[in-house]
A tleap script that builds the chain and sets N, CA, C and O, in Angstrom:
source leaprc.protein.ff14SB
mol = sequence {
  NMET SER TRP GLN THR TYR VAL ASP GLU HIE
  LEU MET CYS ASP VAL GLU GLY VAL HIE LEU
  ALA ALA ALA ALA ILE ILE GLY LEU ASP GLY
  ASN VAL TRP ALA GLN SER ALA THR PHE PRO
  GLN PHE LYS GLY GLU ASP ILE SER ASN MET
  VAL LYS ASP PHE ASP GLU PRO GLY PHE LEU
  ALA PRO ASN GLY LEU TYR LEU GLY GLY ALA
  LYS TYR MET VAL ILE GLN GLY GLU PRO GLY
  ALA VAL ILE ARG GLY LYS LYS GLY SER GLY
  GLY ILE THR VAL LYS LYS THR GLY GLN ALA
  LEU ILE ILE GLY ILE TYR GLU GLU PRO MET
  THR PRO GLY GLN CYS ASN MET VAL VAL GLU
  LYS LEU GLY ASP TYR LEU ILE ASP GLN GLY
  CLEU
}
set mol.1.N position { 0.810 -1.168 0.048 }
set mol.1.CA position { -0.174 -0.119 -0.003 }
set mol.1.C position { 0.928 1.111 0.064 }
set mol.1.O position { 1.986 1.089 0.693 }
set mol.2.N position { 0.391 2.234 -0.779 }
set mol.2.CA position { 1.252 3.357 -0.902 }
set mol.2.C position { 1.068 4.340 0.293 }
set mol.2.O position { 0.008 4.264 0.914 }
set mol.3.N position { 2.102 5.356 0.713 }
set mol.3.CA position { 1.901 6.142 1.761 }
set mol.3.C position { 0.457 7.035 1.537 }
set mol.3.O position { -0.434 7.197 2.371 }
set mol.4.N position { 0.513 7.538 0.201 }
set mol.4.CA position { -0.844 8.436 -0.144 }
set mol.4.C position { -2.174 7.679 0.112 }
set mol.4.O position { -3.176 8.344 0.378 }
set mol.5.N position { -2.245 6.235 0.043 }
set mol.5.CA position { -3.300 5.505 0.308 }
set mol.5.C position { -3.597 5.567 1.858 }
set mol.5.O position { -4.755 5.653 2.267 }
set mol.6.N position { -2.453 5.517 2.748 }
set mol.6.CA position { -2.696 5.619 4.166 }
set mol.6.C position { -3.421 6.977 4.507 }
set mol.6.O position { -4.287 7.141 5.366 }
set mol.7.N position { -2.898 7.893 3.673 }
set mol.7.CA position { -3.685 9.362 3.906 }
set mol.7.C position { -5.041 9.583 3.544 }
set mol.7.O position { -5.811 10.239 4.246 }
set mol.8.N position { -5.392 8.987 2.333 }
set mol.8.CA position { -6.638 9.135 1.586 }
set mol.8.C position { -7.547 8.201 2.289 }
set mol.8.O position { -8.692 8.587 2.526 }
set mol.9.N position { -7.189 7.077 2.632 }
set mol.9.CA position { -8.038 5.854 3.063 }
set mol.9.C position { -8.174 5.728 4.519 }
set mol.9.O position { -9.135 5.103 4.969 }
set mol.10.N position { -7.309 6.259 5.297 }
set mol.10.CA position { -7.137 5.860 6.974 }
set mol.10.C position { -7.107 7.149 7.447 }
set mol.10.O position { -7.730 7.115 8.508 }
set mol.11.N position { -6.749 8.187 7.253 }
set mol.11.CA position { -6.572 9.695 7.748 }
set mol.11.C position { -7.800 10.432 7.507 }
set mol.11.O position { -8.614 10.814 8.348 }
set mol.12.N position { -7.833 10.618 5.920 }
set mol.12.CA position { -8.994 11.428 5.394 }
set mol.12.C position { -10.526 10.654 5.480 }
set mol.12.O position { -11.456 11.172 4.862 }
set mol.13.N position { -10.733 9.527 6.183 }
set mol.13.CA position { -11.841 8.706 6.109 }
set mol.13.C position { -12.775 9.203 6.715 }
set mol.13.O position { -12.530 9.931 7.677 }
set mol.14.N position { -13.974 8.971 6.357 }
set mol.14.CA position { -15.221 9.363 7.107 }
set mol.14.C position { -15.393 8.708 8.676 }
set mol.14.O position { -15.229 7.506 8.884 }
set mol.15.N position { -15.702 9.557 9.607 }
set mol.15.CA position { -15.808 9.236 10.908 }
set mol.15.C position { -17.090 9.846 11.441 }
set mol.15.O position { -17.106 11.010 11.842 }
set mol.16.N position { -18.202 9.043 11.448 }
set mol.16.CA position { -19.442 9.446 11.952 }
set mol.16.C position { -20.119 10.581 11.066 }
set mol.16.O position { -21.003 11.341 11.462 }
set mol.17.N position { -19.555 10.562 9.812 }
set mol.17.CA position { -20.325 11.728 8.954 }
set mol.17.C position { -19.241 13.013 9.002 }
set mol.17.O position { -19.599 14.026 8.402 }
set mol.18.N position { -18.017 13.031 9.639 }
set mol.18.CA position { -16.963 14.095 9.471 }
set mol.18.C position { -15.730 13.480 9.186 }
set mol.18.O position { -15.468 12.308 9.459 }
set mol.19.N position { -14.932 14.324 8.605 }
set mol.19.CA position { -13.439 13.915 8.374 }
set mol.19.C position { -12.360 14.814 8.761 }
set mol.19.O position { -12.722 15.963 9.017 }
set mol.20.N position { -11.139 14.558 8.860 }
set mol.20.CA position { -10.172 15.740 9.154 }
set mol.20.C position { -10.101 16.648 8.041 }
set mol.20.O position { -10.431 16.266 6.918 }
set mol.21.N position { -9.669 17.903 8.273 }
set mol.21.CA position { -9.533 18.821 7.352 }
set mol.21.C position { -8.349 18.794 6.537 }
set mol.21.O position { -8.307 19.300 5.415 }
set mol.22.N position { -7.213 18.103 7.193 }
set mol.22.CA position { -6.167 18.096 6.232 }
set mol.22.C position { -5.258 17.015 7.170 }
set mol.22.O position { -5.320 17.064 8.398 }
set mol.23.N position { -4.338 15.954 6.400 }
set mol.23.CA position { -3.531 14.942 7.160 }
set mol.23.C position { -2.118 14.931 6.289 }
set mol.23.O position { -1.985 15.432 5.173 }
set mol.24.N position { -1.165 14.291 7.002 }
set mol.24.CA position { 0.069 14.152 6.265 }
set mol.24.C position { 0.772 12.770 7.038 }
set mol.24.O position { 0.336 12.318 8.097 }
set mol.25.N position { 1.747 12.295 6.414 }
set mol.25.CA position { 2.583 11.437 7.021 }
set mol.25.C position { 3.785 12.100 6.639 }
set mol.25.O position { 3.900 12.368 5.443 }
set mol.26.N position { 4.881 12.477 7.568 }
set mol.26.CA position { 5.967 13.028 7.387 }
set mol.26.C position { 7.081 12.341 8.055 }
set mol.26.O position { 6.914 11.962 9.214 }
set mol.27.N position { 8.393 12.104 7.353 }
set mol.27.CA position { 9.318 11.291 7.896 }
set mol.27.C position { 10.002 12.384 9.211 }
set mol.27.O position { 9.989 13.613 9.289 }
set mol.28.N position { 10.498 11.472 10.019 }
set mol.28.CA position { 11.051 12.552 11.007 }
set mol.28.C position { 12.259 13.335 10.815 }
set mol.28.O position { 12.778 14.069 11.656 }
set mol.29.N position { 12.729 13.072 9.420 }
set mol.29.CA position { 13.878 14.142 8.802 }
set mol.29.C position { 13.172 15.059 8.126 }
set mol.29.O position { 13.890 15.706 7.363 }
set mol.30.N position { 11.869 15.410 8.110 }
set mol.30.CA position { 10.975 16.505 7.576 }
set mol.30.C position { 10.824 16.317 6.243 }
set mol.30.O position { 10.597 17.328 5.578 }
set mol.31.N position { 10.906 15.074 5.581 }
set mol.31.CA position { 10.233 14.649 4.139 }
set mol.31.C position { 8.937 14.323 4.125 }
set mol.31.O position { 8.651 13.431 4.924 }
set mol.32.N position { 7.974 14.788 3.421 }
set mol.32.CA position { 6.738 14.440 3.104 }
set mol.32.C position { 6.825 13.047 2.450 }
set mol.32.O position { 7.467 12.779 1.434 }
set mol.33.N position { 6.051 12.170 3.218 }
set mol.33.CA position { 5.855 10.783 2.579 }
set mol.33.C position { 4.461 10.805 1.669 }
set mol.33.O position { 4.287 10.241 0.589 }
set mol.34.N position { 3.526 11.616 2.417 }
set mol.34.CA position { 2.094 11.764 1.750 }
set mol.34.C position { 1.474 12.591 2.395 }
set mol.34.O position { 1.847 12.799 3.550 }
set mol.35.N position { 0.392 13.285 1.884 }
set mol.35.CA position { -0.272 14.506 2.216 }
set mol.35.C position { -1.677 14.666 1.682 }
set mol.35.O position { -1.886 14.126 0.596 }
set mol.36.N position { -2.596 15.261 2.208 }
set mol.36.CA position { -3.946 15.459 1.774 }
set mol.36.C position { -3.639 16.922 0.829 }
set mol.36.O position { -2.741 17.725 1.083 }
set mol.37.N position { -4.528 17.019 -0.197 }
set mol.37.CA position { -4.331 18.347 -0.923 }
set mol.37.C position { -4.452 19.567 -0.191 }
set mol.37.O position { -3.990 20.647 -0.560 }
set mol.38.N position { -5.180 19.326 1.006 }
set mol.38.CA position { -5.525 20.588 1.790 }
set mol.38.C position { -4.295 20.648 2.864 }
set mol.38.O position { -4.256 21.622 3.617 }
set mol.39.N position { -3.398 19.745 2.949 }
set mol.39.CA position { -2.331 20.145 4.179 }
set mol.39.C position { -1.451 21.383 3.831 }
set mol.39.O position { -0.855 21.522 2.764 }
set mol.40.N position { -1.447 22.205 4.797 }
set mol.40.CA position { -0.763 23.532 4.535 }
set mol.40.C position { 0.984 23.353 4.359 }
set mol.40.O position { 1.685 22.408 4.723 }
set mol.41.N position { 1.308 24.393 3.792 }
set mol.41.CA position { 2.827 24.392 3.323 }
set mol.41.C position { 3.313 24.612 4.643 }
set mol.41.O position { 2.584 25.107 5.503 }
set mol.42.N position { 4.581 24.254 4.884 }
set mol.42.CA position { 4.963 24.489 6.300 }
set mol.42.C position { 6.512 24.499 6.053 }
set mol.42.O position { 6.984 24.170 4.965 }
set mol.43.N position { 7.368 24.939 7.249 }
set mol.43.CA position { 8.688 25.204 7.223 }
set mol.43.C position { 9.247 23.943 7.843 }
set mol.43.O position { 8.596 23.196 8.574 }
set mol.44.N position { 10.506 23.770 7.490 }
set mol.44.CA position { 11.334 22.472 8.040 }
set mol.44.C position { 11.404 22.705 9.411 }
set mol.44.O position { 11.562 21.714 10.125 }
set mol.45.N position { 11.315 23.891 9.975 }
set mol.45.CA position { 11.531 24.161 11.511 }
set mol.45.C position { 10.431 23.477 12.378 }
set mol.45.O position { 10.532 22.848 13.431 }
set mol.46.N position { 9.259 23.820 11.548 }
set mol.46.CA position { 7.822 23.328 12.152 }
set mol.46.C position { 8.033 22.048 12.497 }
set mol.46.O position { 7.875 21.779 13.688 }
set mol.47.N position { 8.394 21.076 11.664 }
set mol.47.CA position { 8.596 19.659 11.720 }
set mol.47.C position { 9.750 19.494 12.788 }
set mol.47.O position { 9.409 18.900 13.811 }
set mol.48.N position { 10.931 19.881 12.721 }
set mol.48.CA position { 11.827 19.847 13.785 }
set mol.48.C position { 11.633 20.107 14.962 }
set mol.48.O position { 12.206 19.514 15.876 }
set mol.49.N position { 10.589 21.261 15.160 }
set mol.49.CA position { 10.177 21.504 16.449 }
set mol.49.C position { 9.273 20.569 17.031 }
set mol.49.O position { 9.212 20.562 18.260 }
set mol.50.N position { 8.590 19.814 16.415 }
set mol.50.CA position { 7.753 18.841 16.908 }
set mol.50.C position { 8.635 17.673 17.196 }
set mol.50.O position { 8.542 17.142 18.303 }
set mol.51.N position { 9.450 17.234 16.347 }
set mol.51.CA position { 10.379 16.095 16.687 }
set mol.51.C position { 11.131 16.352 18.113 }
set mol.51.O position { 11.210 15.453 18.950 }
set mol.52.N position { 11.647 17.583 18.308 }
set mol.52.CA position { 12.208 18.048 19.571 }
set mol.52.C position { 11.225 17.824 20.804 }
set mol.52.O position { 11.558 17.344 21.887 }
set mol.53.N position { 9.933 18.266 20.436 }
set mol.53.CA position { 9.129 17.962 21.639 }
set mol.53.C position { 8.897 16.615 21.943 }
set mol.53.O position { 8.454 16.403 23.072 }
set mol.54.N position { 9.088 15.654 21.211 }
set mol.54.CA position { 8.828 14.430 21.440 }
set mol.54.C position { 10.095 13.826 22.323 }
set mol.54.O position { 9.938 12.958 23.183 }
set mol.55.N position { 11.186 14.328 22.031 }
set mol.55.CA position { 12.742 14.081 22.706 }
set mol.55.C position { 12.733 14.815 24.049 }
set mol.55.O position { 13.227 14.341 25.072 }
set mol.56.N position { 12.074 16.125 23.959 }
set mol.56.CA position { 12.110 16.882 25.314 }
set mol.56.C position { 10.606 17.424 25.605 }
set mol.56.O position { 10.377 18.627 25.481 }
set mol.57.N position { 9.692 16.611 25.954 }
set mol.57.CA position { 8.293 16.767 26.411 }
set mol.57.C position { 8.244 18.157 27.089 }
set mol.57.O position { 8.911 18.429 28.088 }
set mol.58.N position { 7.423 18.994 26.483 }
set mol.58.CA position { 7.183 20.371 26.829 }
set mol.58.C position { 7.910 21.397 26.257 }
set mol.58.O position { 7.723 22.568 26.589 }
set mol.59.N position { 8.785 21.039 25.365 }
set mol.59.CA position { 9.475 22.077 24.444 }
set mol.59.C position { 8.516 23.062 23.671 }
set mol.59.O position { 8.795 24.251 23.515 }
set mol.60.N position { 7.538 22.560 23.272 }
set mol.60.CA position { 6.432 23.429 22.568 }
set mol.60.C position { 5.545 24.392 23.478 }
set mol.60.O position { 5.203 25.530 23.156 }
set mol.61.N position { 5.248 23.775 24.606 }
set mol.61.CA position { 4.344 24.440 25.286 }
set mol.61.C position { 4.313 25.753 25.368 }
set mol.61.O position { 3.280 26.326 25.021 }
set mol.62.N position { 5.425 26.498 25.839 }
set mol.62.CA position { 5.689 27.928 26.093 }
set mol.62.C position { 5.291 28.748 24.828 }
set mol.62.O position { 4.523 29.703 24.933 }
set mol.63.N position { 5.797 28.384 23.686 }
set mol.63.CA position { 5.483 29.203 22.457 }
set mol.63.C position { 4.336 28.581 21.607 }
set mol.63.O position { 3.832 29.335 20.775 }
set mol.64.N position { 3.852 27.311 21.700 }
set mol.64.CA position { 3.016 26.756 20.966 }
set mol.64.C position { 3.479 25.950 19.833 }
set mol.64.O position { 4.694 25.885 19.645 }
set mol.65.N position { 2.637 25.297 19.015 }
set mol.65.CA position { 2.965 24.454 17.997 }
set mol.65.C position { 2.762 25.159 16.747 }
set mol.65.O position { 1.611 25.559 16.578 }
set mol.66.N position { 3.488 25.375 15.954 }
set mol.66.CA position { 3.308 26.222 14.619 }
set mol.66.C position { 3.261 25.122 13.380 }
set mol.66.O position { 3.965 24.113 13.416 }
set mol.67.N position { 2.517 25.365 12.469 }
set mol.67.CA position { 2.416 24.458 11.373 }
set mol.67.C position { 1.775 25.378 10.270 }
set mol.67.O position { 0.678 25.901 10.460 }
set mol.68.N position { 2.441 25.545 9.196 }
set mol.68.CA position { 2.156 26.255 7.842 }
set mol.68.C position { 1.612 27.724 8.384 }
set mol.68.O position { 0.579 28.191 7.904 }
set mol.69.N position { 2.484 28.551 9.583 }
set mol.69.CA position { 1.983 29.761 9.724 }
set mol.69.C position { 0.763 29.778 10.958 }
set mol.69.O position { 0.530 30.776 11.641 }
set mol.70.N position { 0.121 28.613 11.076 }
set mol.70.CA position { -0.867 28.573 12.109 }
set mol.70.C position { -0.339 28.244 13.544 }
set mol.70.O position { 0.400 27.265 13.653 }
set mol.71.N position { -0.646 28.958 14.627 }
set mol.71.CA position { -0.289 28.556 15.897 }
set mol.71.C position { -1.251 27.643 16.712 }
set mol.71.O position { -2.439 27.922 16.875 }
set mol.72.N position { -0.761 26.739 17.118 }
set mol.72.CA position { -1.650 25.763 17.947 }
set mol.72.C position { -1.288 25.864 19.393 }
set mol.72.O position { -0.113 25.682 19.712 }
set mol.73.N position { -2.242 26.152 20.349 }
set mol.73.CA position { -1.910 26.130 21.748 }
set mol.73.C position { -1.609 24.665 22.130 }
set mol.73.O position { -2.459 23.847 21.779 }
set mol.74.N position { -0.533 24.212 22.794 }
set mol.74.CA position { -0.371 22.744 22.948 }
set mol.74.C position { -1.148 22.439 24.367 }
set mol.74.O position { -1.026 23.098 25.399 }
set mol.75.N position { -1.906 21.379 24.185 }
set mol.75.CA position { -2.849 20.868 25.292 }
set mol.75.C position { -2.342 19.431 25.667 }
set mol.75.O position { -1.340 18.935 25.152 }
set mol.76.N position { -3.066 18.844 26.546 }
set mol.76.CA position { -2.765 17.347 26.994 }
set mol.76.C position { -2.308 16.744 25.875 }
set mol.76.O position { -2.732 17.039 24.758 }
set mol.77.N position { -1.471 15.918 26.078 }
set mol.77.CA position { -0.829 14.765 25.090 }
set mol.77.C position { -0.318 13.733 25.871 }
set mol.77.O position { -0.584 13.634 27.068 }
set mol.78.N position { 0.457 12.897 25.218 }
set mol.78.CA position { 1.373 11.846 25.814 }
set mol.78.C position { 2.776 11.924 25.671 }
set mol.78.O position { 3.269 11.601 24.590 }
set mol.79.N position { 3.579 12.351 26.716 }
set mol.79.CA position { 4.822 12.778 26.469 }
set mol.79.C position { 5.549 11.515 25.604 }
set mol.79.O position { 5.470 10.330 25.927 }
set mol.80.N position { 6.245 12.026 24.478 }
set mol.80.CA position { 7.269 10.990 23.960 }
set mol.80.C position { 6.302 10.378 22.775 }
set mol.80.O position { 6.849 9.767 21.857 }
set mol.81.N position { 4.989 10.524 22.785 }
set mol.81.CA position { 4.161 9.637 21.694 }
set mol.81.C position { 3.311 10.416 20.999 }
set mol.81.O position { 3.192 10.206 19.792 }
set mol.82.N position { 2.553 11.473 21.641 }
set mol.82.CA position { 1.296 12.171 21.044 }
set mol.82.C position { 1.416 13.693 21.441 }
set mol.82.O position { 1.541 14.029 22.618 }
set mol.83.N position { 1.370 14.629 20.362 }
set mol.83.CA position { 0.992 16.039 20.689 }
set mol.83.C position { -0.405 16.511 20.348 }
set mol.83.O position { -0.953 16.249 19.277 }
set mol.84.N position { -0.850 17.093 21.145 }
set mol.84.CA position { -2.227 17.669 20.914 }
set mol.84.C position { -2.179 19.118 21.007 }
set mol.84.O position { -1.588 19.682 21.928 }
set mol.85.N position { -2.903 19.854 19.895 }
set mol.85.CA position { -3.070 21.132 19.842 }
set mol.85.C position { -4.291 21.833 19.636 }
set mol.85.O position { -5.060 21.148 18.960 }
set mol.86.N position { -4.782 22.985 19.975 }
set mol.86.CA position { -5.878 23.476 19.889 }
set mol.86.C position { -5.782 25.229 19.319 }
set mol.86.O position { -5.104 26.137 19.800 }
set mol.87.N position { -6.616 25.256 18.277 }
set mol.87.CA position { -6.682 26.482 17.633 }
set mol.87.C position { -8.141 26.858 17.274 }
set mol.87.O position { -8.755 26.353 16.334 }
set mol.88.N position { -8.697 27.912 18.221 }
set mol.88.CA position { -10.160 28.075 17.979 }
set mol.88.C position { -10.955 27.128 18.097 }
set mol.88.O position { -10.904 26.659 19.234 }
set mol.89.N position { -11.827 26.519 17.295 }
set mol.89.CA position { -12.745 25.278 17.294 }
set mol.89.C position { -12.089 24.155 16.697 }
set mol.89.O position { -12.625 23.047 16.658 }
set mol.90.N position { -10.798 24.423 16.167 }
set mol.90.CA position { -10.419 23.045 15.576 }
set mol.90.C position { -8.818 22.923 16.439 }
set mol.90.O position { -8.399 23.532 17.424 }
set mol.91.N position { -8.254 21.968 15.661 }
set mol.91.CA position { -6.885 21.759 16.537 }
set mol.91.C position { -6.054 20.612 15.525 }
set mol.91.O position { -6.313 20.420 14.337 }
set mol.92.N position { -5.069 19.966 16.273 }
set mol.92.CA position { -4.271 18.882 15.576 }
set mol.92.C position { -3.660 17.928 16.508 }
set mol.92.O position { -3.330 18.229 17.655 }
set mol.93.N position { -3.525 16.804 15.997 }
set mol.93.CA position { -3.211 15.764 16.622 }
set mol.93.C position { -1.794 15.031 15.931 }
set mol.93.O position { -1.819 14.550 14.798 }
set mol.94.N position { -0.744 15.031 16.676 }
set mol.94.CA position { 0.551 14.449 16.051 }
set mol.94.C position { 1.055 13.292 16.678 }
set mol.94.O position { 1.457 13.419 17.835 }
set mol.95.N position { 1.109 12.194 16.140 }
set mol.95.CA position { 1.599 10.828 16.602 }
set mol.95.C position { 2.935 10.601 15.998 }
set mol.95.O position { 3.210 10.871 14.829 }
set mol.96.N position { 3.704 10.114 16.821 }
set mol.96.CA position { 5.172 9.833 16.530 }
set mol.96.C position { 5.273 8.042 16.521 }
set mol.96.O position { 4.920 7.251 17.395 }
set mol.97.N position { 5.877 7.798 15.214 }
set mol.97.CA position { 6.048 6.200 15.245 }
set mol.97.C position { 7.796 6.437 15.097 }
set mol.97.O position { 8.414 7.486 15.275 }
set mol.98.N position { 8.297 5.176 14.736 }
set mol.98.CA position { 9.735 5.042 14.857 }
set mol.98.C position { 10.373 5.850 13.708 }
set mol.98.O position { 11.523 6.281 13.784 }
set mol.99.N position { 9.558 6.036 12.622 }
set mol.99.CA position { 10.107 6.687 11.463 }
set mol.99.C position { 9.524 8.127 10.902 }
set mol.99.O position { 10.080 8.911 10.134 }
set mol.100.N position { 8.448 8.212 11.421 }
set mol.100.CA position { 7.483 9.257 11.078 }
set mol.100.C position { 6.578 9.983 12.023 }
set mol.100.O position { 6.385 9.528 13.151 }
set mol.101.N position { 6.004 11.108 11.608 }
set mol.101.CA position { 5.004 11.846 12.359 }
set mol.101.C position { 3.667 11.581 11.521 }
set mol.101.O position { 3.693 11.685 10.295 }
set mol.102.N position { 2.604 11.267 12.145 }
set mol.102.CA position { 1.365 11.264 11.552 }
set mol.102.C position { 0.454 12.582 12.033 }
set mol.102.O position { 0.127 12.734 13.210 }
set mol.103.N position { 0.168 13.312 11.199 }
set mol.103.CA position { -0.490 14.492 11.536 }
set mol.103.C position { -1.914 14.728 11.032 }
set mol.103.O position { -2.204 14.608 9.842 }
set mol.104.N position { -2.723 15.041 11.903 }
set mol.104.CA position { -4.309 15.242 11.505 }
set mol.104.C position { -4.760 16.773 11.956 }
set mol.104.O position { -4.598 17.146 13.118 }
set mol.105.N position { -5.228 17.463 11.134 }
set mol.105.CA position { -5.703 18.716 11.479 }
set mol.105.C position { -7.352 18.492 11.345 }
set mol.105.O position { -7.909 17.905 10.417 }
set mol.106.N position { -8.037 19.150 12.586 }
set mol.106.CA position { -9.445 18.884 12.302 }
set mol.106.C position { -9.849 20.394 12.448 }
set mol.106.O position { -9.116 21.324 12.786 }
set mol.107.N position { -11.368 20.435 12.072 }
set mol.107.CA position { -12.135 21.716 12.117 }
set mol.107.C position { -13.575 21.291 12.555 }
set mol.107.O position { -14.043 20.285 12.023 }
set mol.108.N position { -14.263 21.920 13.412 }
set mol.108.CA position { -15.902 21.484 13.774 }
set mol.108.C position { -16.471 21.284 12.463 }
set mol.108.O position { -16.190 21.990 11.494 }
set mol.109.N position { -17.285 20.298 12.445 }
set mol.109.CA position { -17.768 19.658 13.545 }
set mol.109.C position { -17.215 18.443 14.076 }
set mol.109.O position { -17.775 17.909 15.033 }
set mol.110.N position { -16.009 17.861 13.480 }
set mol.110.CA position { -15.225 17.003 14.033 }
set mol.110.C position { -14.774 17.430 15.384 }
set mol.110.O position { -14.418 18.589 15.598 }
set mol.111.N position { -14.785 16.431 16.371 }
set mol.111.CA position { -14.414 16.749 17.671 }
set mol.111.C position { -12.954 16.261 17.963 }
set mol.111.O position { -12.473 15.314 17.340 }
set mol.112.N position { -12.391 16.819 18.757 }
set mol.112.CA position { -10.925 16.641 19.172 }
set mol.112.C position { -10.686 14.858 19.454 }
set mol.112.O position { -9.639 14.308 19.111 }
set mol.113.N position { -11.644 14.230 20.013 }
set mol.113.CA position { -11.391 12.709 20.310 }
set mol.113.C position { -11.620 12.025 18.818 }
set mol.113.O position { -11.087 10.950 18.545 }
set mol.114.N position { -12.235 12.548 18.127 }
set mol.114.CA position { -12.262 11.874 16.813 }
set mol.114.C position { -11.192 11.902 16.069 }
set mol.114.O position { -10.884 10.979 15.316 }
set mol.115.N position { -10.434 13.111 16.232 }
set mol.115.CA position { -9.193 13.319 15.509 }
set mol.115.C position { -8.227 12.470 16.069 }
set mol.115.O position { -7.598 11.692 15.352 }
set mol.116.N position { -8.038 12.546 17.349 }
set mol.116.CA position { -7.208 11.705 18.214 }
set mol.116.C position { -7.465 10.382 17.737 }
set mol.116.O position { -6.432 9.848 17.335 }
set mol.117.N position { -8.480 9.676 17.643 }
set mol.117.CA position { -8.849 8.363 17.444 }
set mol.117.C position { -8.215 7.998 16.101 }
set mol.117.O position { -7.425 7.054 16.088 }
set mol.118.N position { -8.463 8.605 15.062 }
set mol.118.CA position { -8.044 8.395 13.678 }
set mol.118.C position { -6.608 8.699 13.443 }
set mol.118.O position { -6.119 7.952 12.596 }
set mol.119.N position { -5.826 9.533 13.916 }
set mol.119.CA position { -4.344 9.636 13.842 }
set mol.119.C position { -3.655 8.743 14.803 }
set mol.119.O position { -2.557 8.272 14.506 }
set mol.120.N position { -4.233 8.475 15.954 }
set mol.120.CA position { -3.514 7.566 16.863 }
set mol.120.C position { -3.749 6.209 16.433 }
set mol.120.O position { -2.904 5.369 16.742 }
set mol.121.N position { -4.889 5.818 15.685 }
set mol.121.CA position { -4.851 4.287 15.295 }
set mol.121.C position { -3.994 4.108 14.179 }
set mol.121.O position { -3.272 3.116 14.082 }
set mol.122.N position { -4.026 4.846 13.486 }
set mol.122.CA position { -3.014 4.628 12.154 }
set mol.122.C position { -1.503 4.576 12.861 }
set mol.122.O position { -0.741 3.629 12.665 }
set mol.123.N position { -1.169 5.709 13.705 }
set mol.123.CA position { 0.229 5.677 14.180 }
set mol.123.C position { 0.414 4.141 15.155 }
set mol.123.O position { 1.487 3.537 15.162 }
set mol.124.N position { -0.469 3.792 15.725 }
set mol.124.CA position { -0.287 2.603 16.646 }
set mol.124.C position { -0.074 1.314 15.589 }
set mol.124.O position { 0.698 0.382 15.816 }
set mol.125.N position { -0.931 1.448 14.358 }
set mol.125.CA position { -0.781 0.314 13.682 }
set mol.125.C position { 0.734 0.081 12.818 }
set mol.125.O position { 1.355 -0.960 12.602 }
set mol.126.N position { 1.033 1.514 12.433 }
set mol.126.CA position { 2.533 1.591 11.803 }
set mol.126.C position { 3.455 1.223 12.687 }
set mol.126.O position { 4.314 0.413 12.340 }
set mol.127.N position { 3.440 1.807 14.119 }
set mol.127.CA position { 4.251 1.328 15.111 }
set mol.127.C position { 4.502 -0.185 15.278 }
set mol.127.O position { 5.620 -0.669 15.453 }
set mol.128.N position { 3.126 -1.021 15.195 }
set mol.128.CA position { 3.028 -2.431 15.204 }
set mol.128.C position { 3.820 -2.929 13.885 }
set mol.128.O position { 4.497 -3.957 13.912 }
set mol.129.N position { 3.704 -2.236 12.888 }
set mol.129.CA position { 4.541 -2.719 11.494 }
set mol.129.C position { 5.831 -2.577 11.575 }
set mol.129.O position { 6.504 -3.020 10.644 }
set mol.130.N position { 6.544 -1.874 12.792 }
set mol.130.CA position { 7.986 -1.695 12.845 }
set mol.130.C position { 8.194 -0.320 12.020 }
set mol.130.O position { 9.329 0.025 11.692 }
set mol.131.N position { 7.038 0.462 11.691 }
set mol.131.CA position { 7.468 1.803 11.159 }
set mol.131.C position { 7.456 2.814 12.046 }
set mol.131.O position { 7.792 3.945 11.696 }
savepdb mol mol.pdb
quit
């Protein structure tokens, strides 16, 4: 299965009538493996800062998580495994696997819990596959 298929069929899938606004699988080195057409243009430092937060939990909290010029307030997560952020009525979930970041961005009416479920389920599957 191609990485684009994982984004299209597993991240951008319909969940109780709603779906993510944007999603991507990005290598820990910052290279895009696959992304939705709606995923924002981002800077390399956006990704390197996320990776740093997984290595040093709390790194992003003082200044927020930035992706494509949008600032997300970092909220509860799982240190070393999941970063969650909020921006207005939407937000972001980032799950780290051994080789990549699984990123999902949501807007209402999708809930944070639905976004977390979609992103973390794929991330857990890829971890189980050794990725």
